[in-house]
CSV table of C-alpha atoms and ligand atoms in Angstrom, one decimal:
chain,number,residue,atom,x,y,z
M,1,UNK,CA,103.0,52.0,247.1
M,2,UNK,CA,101.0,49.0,249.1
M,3,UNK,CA,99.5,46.9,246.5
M,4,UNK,CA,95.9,46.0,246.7
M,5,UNK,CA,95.1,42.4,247.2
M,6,UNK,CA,93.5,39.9,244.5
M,7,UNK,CA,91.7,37.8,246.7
M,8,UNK,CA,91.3,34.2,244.9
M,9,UNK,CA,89.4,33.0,247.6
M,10,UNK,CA,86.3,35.8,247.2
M,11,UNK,CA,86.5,35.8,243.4
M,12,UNK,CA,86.4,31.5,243.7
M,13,UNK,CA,83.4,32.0,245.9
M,14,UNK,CA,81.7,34.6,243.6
M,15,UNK,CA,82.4,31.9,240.6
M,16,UNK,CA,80.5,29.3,242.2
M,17,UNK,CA,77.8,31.4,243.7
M,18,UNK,CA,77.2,32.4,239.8
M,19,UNK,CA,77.9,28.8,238.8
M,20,UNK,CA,75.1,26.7,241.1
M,21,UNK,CA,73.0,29.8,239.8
M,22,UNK,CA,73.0,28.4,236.2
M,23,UNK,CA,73.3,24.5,237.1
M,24,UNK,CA,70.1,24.9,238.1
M,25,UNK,CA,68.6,26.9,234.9
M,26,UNK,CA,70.4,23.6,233.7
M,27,UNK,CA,68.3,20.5,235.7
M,28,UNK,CA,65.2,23.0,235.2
M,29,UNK,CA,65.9,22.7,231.3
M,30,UNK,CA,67.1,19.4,231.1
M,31,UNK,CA,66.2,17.3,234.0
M,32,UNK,CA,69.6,17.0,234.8
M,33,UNK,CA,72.7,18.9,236.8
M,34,UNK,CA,75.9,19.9,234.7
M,35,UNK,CA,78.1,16.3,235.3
M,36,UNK,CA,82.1,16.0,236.2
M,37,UNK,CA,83.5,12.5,236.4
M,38,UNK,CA,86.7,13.0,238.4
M,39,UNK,CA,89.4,10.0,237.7
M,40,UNK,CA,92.1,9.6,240.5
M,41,UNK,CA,94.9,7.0,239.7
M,42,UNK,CA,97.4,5.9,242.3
M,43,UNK,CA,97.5,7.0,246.6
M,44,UNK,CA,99.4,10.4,245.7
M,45,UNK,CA,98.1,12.3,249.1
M,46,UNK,CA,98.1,15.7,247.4
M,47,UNK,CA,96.3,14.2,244.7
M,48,UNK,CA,93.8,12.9,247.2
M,49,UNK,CA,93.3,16.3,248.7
M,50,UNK,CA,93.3,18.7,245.1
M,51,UNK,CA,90.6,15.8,244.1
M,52,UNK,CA,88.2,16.1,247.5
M,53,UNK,CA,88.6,20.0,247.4
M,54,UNK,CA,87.7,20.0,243.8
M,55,UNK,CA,84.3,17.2,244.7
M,56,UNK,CA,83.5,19.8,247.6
M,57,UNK,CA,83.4,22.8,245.4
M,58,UNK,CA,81.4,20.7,242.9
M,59,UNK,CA,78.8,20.2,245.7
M,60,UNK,CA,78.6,23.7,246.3
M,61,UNK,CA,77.4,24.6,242.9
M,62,UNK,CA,75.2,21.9,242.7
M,63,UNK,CA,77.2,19.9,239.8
M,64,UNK,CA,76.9,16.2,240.0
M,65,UNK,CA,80.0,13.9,240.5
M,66,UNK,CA,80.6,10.8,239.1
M,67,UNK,CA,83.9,10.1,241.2
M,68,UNK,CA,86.4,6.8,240.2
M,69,UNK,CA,89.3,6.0,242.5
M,70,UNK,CA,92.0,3.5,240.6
M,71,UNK,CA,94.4,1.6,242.5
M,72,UNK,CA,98.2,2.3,241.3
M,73,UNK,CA,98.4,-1.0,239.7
M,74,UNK,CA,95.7,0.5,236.8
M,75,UNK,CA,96.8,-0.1,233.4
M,76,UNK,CA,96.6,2.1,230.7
M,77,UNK,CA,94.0,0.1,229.1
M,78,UNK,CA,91.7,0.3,231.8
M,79,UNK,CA,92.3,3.4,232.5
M,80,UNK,CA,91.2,4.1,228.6
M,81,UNK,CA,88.5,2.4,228.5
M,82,UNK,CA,87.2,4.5,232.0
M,83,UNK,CA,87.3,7.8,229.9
M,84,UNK,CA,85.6,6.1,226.9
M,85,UNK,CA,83.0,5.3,229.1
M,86,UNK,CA,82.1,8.6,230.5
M,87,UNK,CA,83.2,9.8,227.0
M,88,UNK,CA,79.8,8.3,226.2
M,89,UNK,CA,78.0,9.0,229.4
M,90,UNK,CA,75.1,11.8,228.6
M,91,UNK,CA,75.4,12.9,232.6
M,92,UNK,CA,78.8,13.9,232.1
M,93,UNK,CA,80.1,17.3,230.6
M,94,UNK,CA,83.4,17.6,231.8
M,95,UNK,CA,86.2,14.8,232.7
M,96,UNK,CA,88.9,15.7,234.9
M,97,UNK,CA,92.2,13.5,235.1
M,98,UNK,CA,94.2,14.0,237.9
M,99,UNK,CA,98.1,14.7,236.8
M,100,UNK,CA,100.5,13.4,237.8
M,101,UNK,CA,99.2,10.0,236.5
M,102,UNK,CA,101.5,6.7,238.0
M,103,UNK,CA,105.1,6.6,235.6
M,104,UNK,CA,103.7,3.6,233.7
M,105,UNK,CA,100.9,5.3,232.3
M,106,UNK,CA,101.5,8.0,229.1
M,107,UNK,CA,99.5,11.1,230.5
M,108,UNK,CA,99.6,12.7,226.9
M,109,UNK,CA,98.2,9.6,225.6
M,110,UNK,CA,95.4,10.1,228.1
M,111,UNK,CA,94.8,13.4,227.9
M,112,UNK,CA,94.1,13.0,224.2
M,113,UNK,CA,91.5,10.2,225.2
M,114,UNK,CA,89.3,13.0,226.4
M,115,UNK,CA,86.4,13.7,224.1
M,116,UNK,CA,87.4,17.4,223.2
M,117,UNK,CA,84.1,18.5,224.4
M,118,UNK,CA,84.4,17.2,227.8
M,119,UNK,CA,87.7,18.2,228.4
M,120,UNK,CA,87.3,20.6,231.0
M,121,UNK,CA,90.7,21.1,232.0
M,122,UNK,CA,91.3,22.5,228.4
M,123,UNK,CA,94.6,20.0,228.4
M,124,UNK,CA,93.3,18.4,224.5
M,125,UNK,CA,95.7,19.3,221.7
M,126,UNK,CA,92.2,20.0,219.9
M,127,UNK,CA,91.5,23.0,222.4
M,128,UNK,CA,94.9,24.0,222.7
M,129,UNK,CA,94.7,24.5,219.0
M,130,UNK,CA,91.2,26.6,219.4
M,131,UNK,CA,93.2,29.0,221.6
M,132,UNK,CA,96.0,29.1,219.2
M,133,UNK,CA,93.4,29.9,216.4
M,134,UNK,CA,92.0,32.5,219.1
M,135,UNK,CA,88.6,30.6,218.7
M,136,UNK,CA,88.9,28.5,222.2
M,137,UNK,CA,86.3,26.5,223.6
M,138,UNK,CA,87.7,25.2,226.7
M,139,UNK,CA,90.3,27.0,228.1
M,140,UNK,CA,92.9,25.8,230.6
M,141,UNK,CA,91.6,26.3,234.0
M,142,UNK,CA,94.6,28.2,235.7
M,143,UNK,CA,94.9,30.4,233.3
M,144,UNK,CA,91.5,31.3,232.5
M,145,UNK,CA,91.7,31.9,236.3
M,146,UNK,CA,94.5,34.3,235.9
M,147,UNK,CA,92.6,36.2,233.1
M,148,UNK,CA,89.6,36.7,235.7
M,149,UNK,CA,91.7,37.8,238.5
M,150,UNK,CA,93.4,40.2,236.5
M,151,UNK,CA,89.9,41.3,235.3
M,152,UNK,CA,88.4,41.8,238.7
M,153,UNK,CA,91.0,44.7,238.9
M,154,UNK,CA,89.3,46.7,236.3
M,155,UNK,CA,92.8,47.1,234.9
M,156,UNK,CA,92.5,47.0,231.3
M,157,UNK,CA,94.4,44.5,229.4
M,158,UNK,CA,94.0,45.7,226.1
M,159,UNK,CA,97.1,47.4,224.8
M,160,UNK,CA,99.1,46.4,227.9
M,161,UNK,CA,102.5,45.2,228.3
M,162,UNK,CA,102.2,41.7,229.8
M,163,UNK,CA,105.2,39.5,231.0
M,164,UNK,CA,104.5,35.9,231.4
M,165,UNK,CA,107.3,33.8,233.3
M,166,UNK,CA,107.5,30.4,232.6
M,167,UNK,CA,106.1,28.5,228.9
M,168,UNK,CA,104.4,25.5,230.3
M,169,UNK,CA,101.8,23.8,228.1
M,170,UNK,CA,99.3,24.1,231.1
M,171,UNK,CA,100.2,27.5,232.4
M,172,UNK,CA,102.1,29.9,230.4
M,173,UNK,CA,101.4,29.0,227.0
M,174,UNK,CA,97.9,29.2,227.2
M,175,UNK,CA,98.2,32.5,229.6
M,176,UNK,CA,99.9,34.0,227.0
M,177,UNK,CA,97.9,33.3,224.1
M,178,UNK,CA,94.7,34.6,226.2
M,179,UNK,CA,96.5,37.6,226.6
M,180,UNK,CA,97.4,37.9,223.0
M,181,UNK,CA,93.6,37.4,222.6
M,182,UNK,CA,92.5,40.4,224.5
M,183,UNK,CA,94.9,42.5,222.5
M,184,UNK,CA,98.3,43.0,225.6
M,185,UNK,CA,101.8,42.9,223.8
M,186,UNK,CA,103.6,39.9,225.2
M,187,UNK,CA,106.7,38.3,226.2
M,188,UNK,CA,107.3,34.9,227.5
M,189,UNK,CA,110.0,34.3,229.3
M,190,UNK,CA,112.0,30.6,230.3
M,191,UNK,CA,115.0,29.8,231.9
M,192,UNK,CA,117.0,31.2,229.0
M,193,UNK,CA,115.9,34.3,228.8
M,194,UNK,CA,118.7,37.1,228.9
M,195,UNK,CA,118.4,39.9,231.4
M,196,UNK,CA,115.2,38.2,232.9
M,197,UNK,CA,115.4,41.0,235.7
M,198,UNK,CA,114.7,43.7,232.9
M,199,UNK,CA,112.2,41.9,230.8
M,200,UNK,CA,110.3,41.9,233.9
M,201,UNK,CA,110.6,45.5,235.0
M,202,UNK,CA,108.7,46.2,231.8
M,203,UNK,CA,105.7,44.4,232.6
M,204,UNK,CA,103.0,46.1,233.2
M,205,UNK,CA,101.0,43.1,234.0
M,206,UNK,CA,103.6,40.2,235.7
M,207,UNK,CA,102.4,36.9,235.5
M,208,UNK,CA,104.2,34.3,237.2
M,209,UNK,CA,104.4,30.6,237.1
M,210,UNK,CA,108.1,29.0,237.5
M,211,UNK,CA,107.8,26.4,240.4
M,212,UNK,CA,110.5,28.7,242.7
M,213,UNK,CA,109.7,29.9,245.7
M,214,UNK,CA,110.1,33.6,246.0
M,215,UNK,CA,112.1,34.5,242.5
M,216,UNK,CA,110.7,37.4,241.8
M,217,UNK,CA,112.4,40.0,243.8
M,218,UNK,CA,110.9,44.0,243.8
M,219,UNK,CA,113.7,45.2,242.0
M,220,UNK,CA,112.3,43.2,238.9
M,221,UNK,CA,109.1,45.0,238.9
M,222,UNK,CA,107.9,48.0,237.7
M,223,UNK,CA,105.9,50.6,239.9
M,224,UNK,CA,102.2,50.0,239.6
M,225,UNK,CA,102.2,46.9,238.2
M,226,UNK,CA,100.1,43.9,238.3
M,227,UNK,CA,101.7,40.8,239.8
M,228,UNK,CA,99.8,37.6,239.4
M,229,UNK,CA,102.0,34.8,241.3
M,230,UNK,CA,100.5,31.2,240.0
M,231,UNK,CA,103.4,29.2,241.6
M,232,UNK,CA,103.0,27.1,244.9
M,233,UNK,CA,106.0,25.8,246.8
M,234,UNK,CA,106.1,24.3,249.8
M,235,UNK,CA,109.4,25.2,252.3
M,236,UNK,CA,111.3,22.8,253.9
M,237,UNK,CA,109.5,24.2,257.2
M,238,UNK,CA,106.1,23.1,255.6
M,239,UNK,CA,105.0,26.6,254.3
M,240,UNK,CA,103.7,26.8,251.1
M,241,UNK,CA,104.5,30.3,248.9
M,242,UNK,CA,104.5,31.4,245.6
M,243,UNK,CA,107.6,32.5,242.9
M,244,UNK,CA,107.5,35.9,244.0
M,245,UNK,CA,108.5,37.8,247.1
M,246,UNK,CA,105.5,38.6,248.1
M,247,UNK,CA,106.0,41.5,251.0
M,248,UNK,CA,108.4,43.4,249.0
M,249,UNK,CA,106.9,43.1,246.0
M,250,UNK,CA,103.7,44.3,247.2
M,251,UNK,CA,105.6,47.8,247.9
M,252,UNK,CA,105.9,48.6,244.2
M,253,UNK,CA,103.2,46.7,242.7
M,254,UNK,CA,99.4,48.2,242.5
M,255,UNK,CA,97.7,44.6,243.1
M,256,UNK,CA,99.3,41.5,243.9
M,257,UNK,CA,97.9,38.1,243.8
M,258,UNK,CA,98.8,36.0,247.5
M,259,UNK,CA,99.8,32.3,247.5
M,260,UNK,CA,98.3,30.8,249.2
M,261,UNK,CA,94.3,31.8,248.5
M,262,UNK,CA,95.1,33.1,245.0
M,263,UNK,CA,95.1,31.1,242.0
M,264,UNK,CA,94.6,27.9,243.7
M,265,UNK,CA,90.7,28.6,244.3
M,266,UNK,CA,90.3,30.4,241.0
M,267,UNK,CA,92.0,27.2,239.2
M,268,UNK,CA,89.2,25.2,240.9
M,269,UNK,CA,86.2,27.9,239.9
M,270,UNK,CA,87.3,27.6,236.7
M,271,UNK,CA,86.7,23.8,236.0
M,272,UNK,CA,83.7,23.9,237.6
M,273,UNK,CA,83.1,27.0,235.5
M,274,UNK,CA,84.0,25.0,232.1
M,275,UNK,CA,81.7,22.2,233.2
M,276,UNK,CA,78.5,24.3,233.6
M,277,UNK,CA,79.5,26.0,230.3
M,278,UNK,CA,79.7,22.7,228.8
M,279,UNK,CA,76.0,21.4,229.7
M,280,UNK,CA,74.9,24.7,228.6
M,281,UNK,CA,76.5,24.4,225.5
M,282,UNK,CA,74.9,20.6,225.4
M,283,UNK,CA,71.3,21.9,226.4
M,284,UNK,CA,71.6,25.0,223.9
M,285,UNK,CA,71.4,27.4,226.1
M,286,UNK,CA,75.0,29.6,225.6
G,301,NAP,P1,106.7,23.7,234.8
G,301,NAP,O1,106.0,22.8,233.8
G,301,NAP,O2,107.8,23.1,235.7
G,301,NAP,O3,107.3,24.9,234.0
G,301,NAP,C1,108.1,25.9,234.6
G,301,NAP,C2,108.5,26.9,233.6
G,301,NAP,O4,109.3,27.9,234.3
G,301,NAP,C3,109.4,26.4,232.5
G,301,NAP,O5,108.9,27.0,231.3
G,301,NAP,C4,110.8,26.9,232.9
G,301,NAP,O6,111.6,27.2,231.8
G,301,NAP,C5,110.5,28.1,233.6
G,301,NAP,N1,111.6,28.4,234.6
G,301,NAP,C6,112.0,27.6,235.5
G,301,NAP,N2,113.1,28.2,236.2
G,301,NAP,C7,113.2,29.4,235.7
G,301,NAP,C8,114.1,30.5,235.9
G,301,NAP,N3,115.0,30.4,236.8
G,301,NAP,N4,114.0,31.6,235.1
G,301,NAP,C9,113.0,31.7,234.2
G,301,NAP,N5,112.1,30.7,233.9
G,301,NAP,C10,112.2,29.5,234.6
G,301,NAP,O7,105.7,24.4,235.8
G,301,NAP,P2,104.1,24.7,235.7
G,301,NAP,O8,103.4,23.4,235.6
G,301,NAP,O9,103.8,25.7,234.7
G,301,NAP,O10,103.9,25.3,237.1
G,301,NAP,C11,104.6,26.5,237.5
G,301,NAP,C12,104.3,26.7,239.0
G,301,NAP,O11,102.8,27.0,239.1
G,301,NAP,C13,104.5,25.6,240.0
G,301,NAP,O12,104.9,26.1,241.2
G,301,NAP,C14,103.2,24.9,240.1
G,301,NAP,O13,103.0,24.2,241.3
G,301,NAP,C15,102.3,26.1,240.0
G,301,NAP,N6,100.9,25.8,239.5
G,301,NAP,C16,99.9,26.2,240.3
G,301,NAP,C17,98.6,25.9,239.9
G,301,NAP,C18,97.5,26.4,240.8
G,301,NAP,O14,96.3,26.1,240.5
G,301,NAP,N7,97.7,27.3,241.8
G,301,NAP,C19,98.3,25.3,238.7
G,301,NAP,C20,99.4,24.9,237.9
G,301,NAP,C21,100.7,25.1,238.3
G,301,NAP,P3,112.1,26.1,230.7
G,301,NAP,O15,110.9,25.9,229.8
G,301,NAP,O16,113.2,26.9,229.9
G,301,NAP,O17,112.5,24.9,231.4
């Protein structure tokens, strides 16, 4: 079987077609455009670049940026009293912190700084907690991006068997808990999993998100699956794949996810996505 592609990079655009839709039901209500403050600490290039590609998507669905840029030296105070700031700001819906934060600065303690109803990466313990409770408000953005792309099949999750590699609080935690949410029966797996090979091979829907390039081989999946790769490596020859094998995978599976121009876009959709639904939460109009 040749899989079908899950193309990230339509869906993305689809999202923020949709999105700049309602921002501007939003200013027509309100006066004003859904808000994201974008805080940056430190001269990390990649950091740079997820932060600009993120501002230009923002742009393109007509959400307004409020965009800080910290030198490395930044202390934690400052850096606090930033997020209390936009905490307070009424333009602002959604606050994004760029991870990884500089070694001297305790990301968790940041992350927790967050009002909960800004936090549009879904990263406070508070949403976390919603999920857990299978009441979420914000939800994690790759994840929630995995859950569209899976729905954009029109594969049914309900009822399914779904494998989820790797128990990251950003990634496969919250993957699996949506999951659990829309009824699949799931397994997580780690790095000490027994017979990971087999656990996988019963996964009707594979979701993936280790960090190692090309892991998943086609003899761990099952015929007809669907793979959904979340992880980006970069080669020693500069080119950047995901944890599974992608061509021979996509022999077996039924739709496959590519990296890159999978998740990556649909990560972004979604925090613009979380941002519009958090000033139309704020203007009473979801
Ligand atoms: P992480 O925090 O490093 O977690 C990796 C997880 O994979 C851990 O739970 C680890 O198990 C498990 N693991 C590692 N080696 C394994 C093995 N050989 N067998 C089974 N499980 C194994 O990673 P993450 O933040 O979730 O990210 C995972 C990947 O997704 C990375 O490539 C990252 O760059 C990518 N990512 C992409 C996006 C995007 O928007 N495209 C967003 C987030 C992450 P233990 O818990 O036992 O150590």
């Amino acid at each position: 079987m040749a899989a079908r592609l899950i193309d990230g990079k339509a869906l993305a655009l689809q999202v923020r077609e949709r999105l700049a839709t309602e921002s501007a039901a939003v200013l027509a209500k309100t006066g004003m455009r859904p808000g994201l403050a974008t805080i940056l600490v430190g001269d990390d290039p990649a950091s740079h670049l997820y932060v600009k590609s993120k501002q230009k998507a923002c742009d393109a669905a007509g959400i307004y940026i409020d965009d800080h840029k910290l030198p490395t030296s930044t202390v934690q105070a400052e850096l606090l009293a930033l997020i209390e700031k936009e905490n307070a700001d009424p333009k602002i819906h959604g606050i994004l912190i760029q991870l990884p934060l500089p070694k001297h600065i305790d990301s968790k303690v940041v992350l927790e700084a967050v009002s909960p109803d800004k936090d549009a990466d879904g990263f406070h313990p508070y949403n976390f907690g919603r999920l857990v409770e299978g009441h979420p408000v914000f939800e994690a953005c790759t994840p929630k991006g995995v859950i569209k792309m899976i729905e954009s099949t029109g594969v049914s999750i309900e009822g399914k068997r779904a494998v989820v590699l790797g128990r990251s609080n950003i990634v496969g935690k919250p993957l699996a808990l949506m999951l659990l949410q829309r009824h699949a029966t799931v397994t997580i797996c780690h790095s000490k999993t027994k017979d990971l090979p087999g656990v996988c091979r019963e996964a009707e829907l594979l979701l993936v998100a280790i960090g190692k390039a090309k892991f998943v081989t086609a003899d761990m999946v099952q015929d007809g699956a669907v793979v959904i790769d979340v992880g980006t490596n970069r080669l020693p020859n500069g080119k950047v794949v995901g944890d599974v094998d992608f061509e021979p995978v996509s022999q077996k599976a039924a739709w496959i996810s590519p990296v890159p121009g999978g998740v990556g876009p649909m990560t972004i959709a979604m925090l613009l996505d979380n941002t519009v639904e958090s000033a139309k939460r704020k203007a009473g109009m979801m």
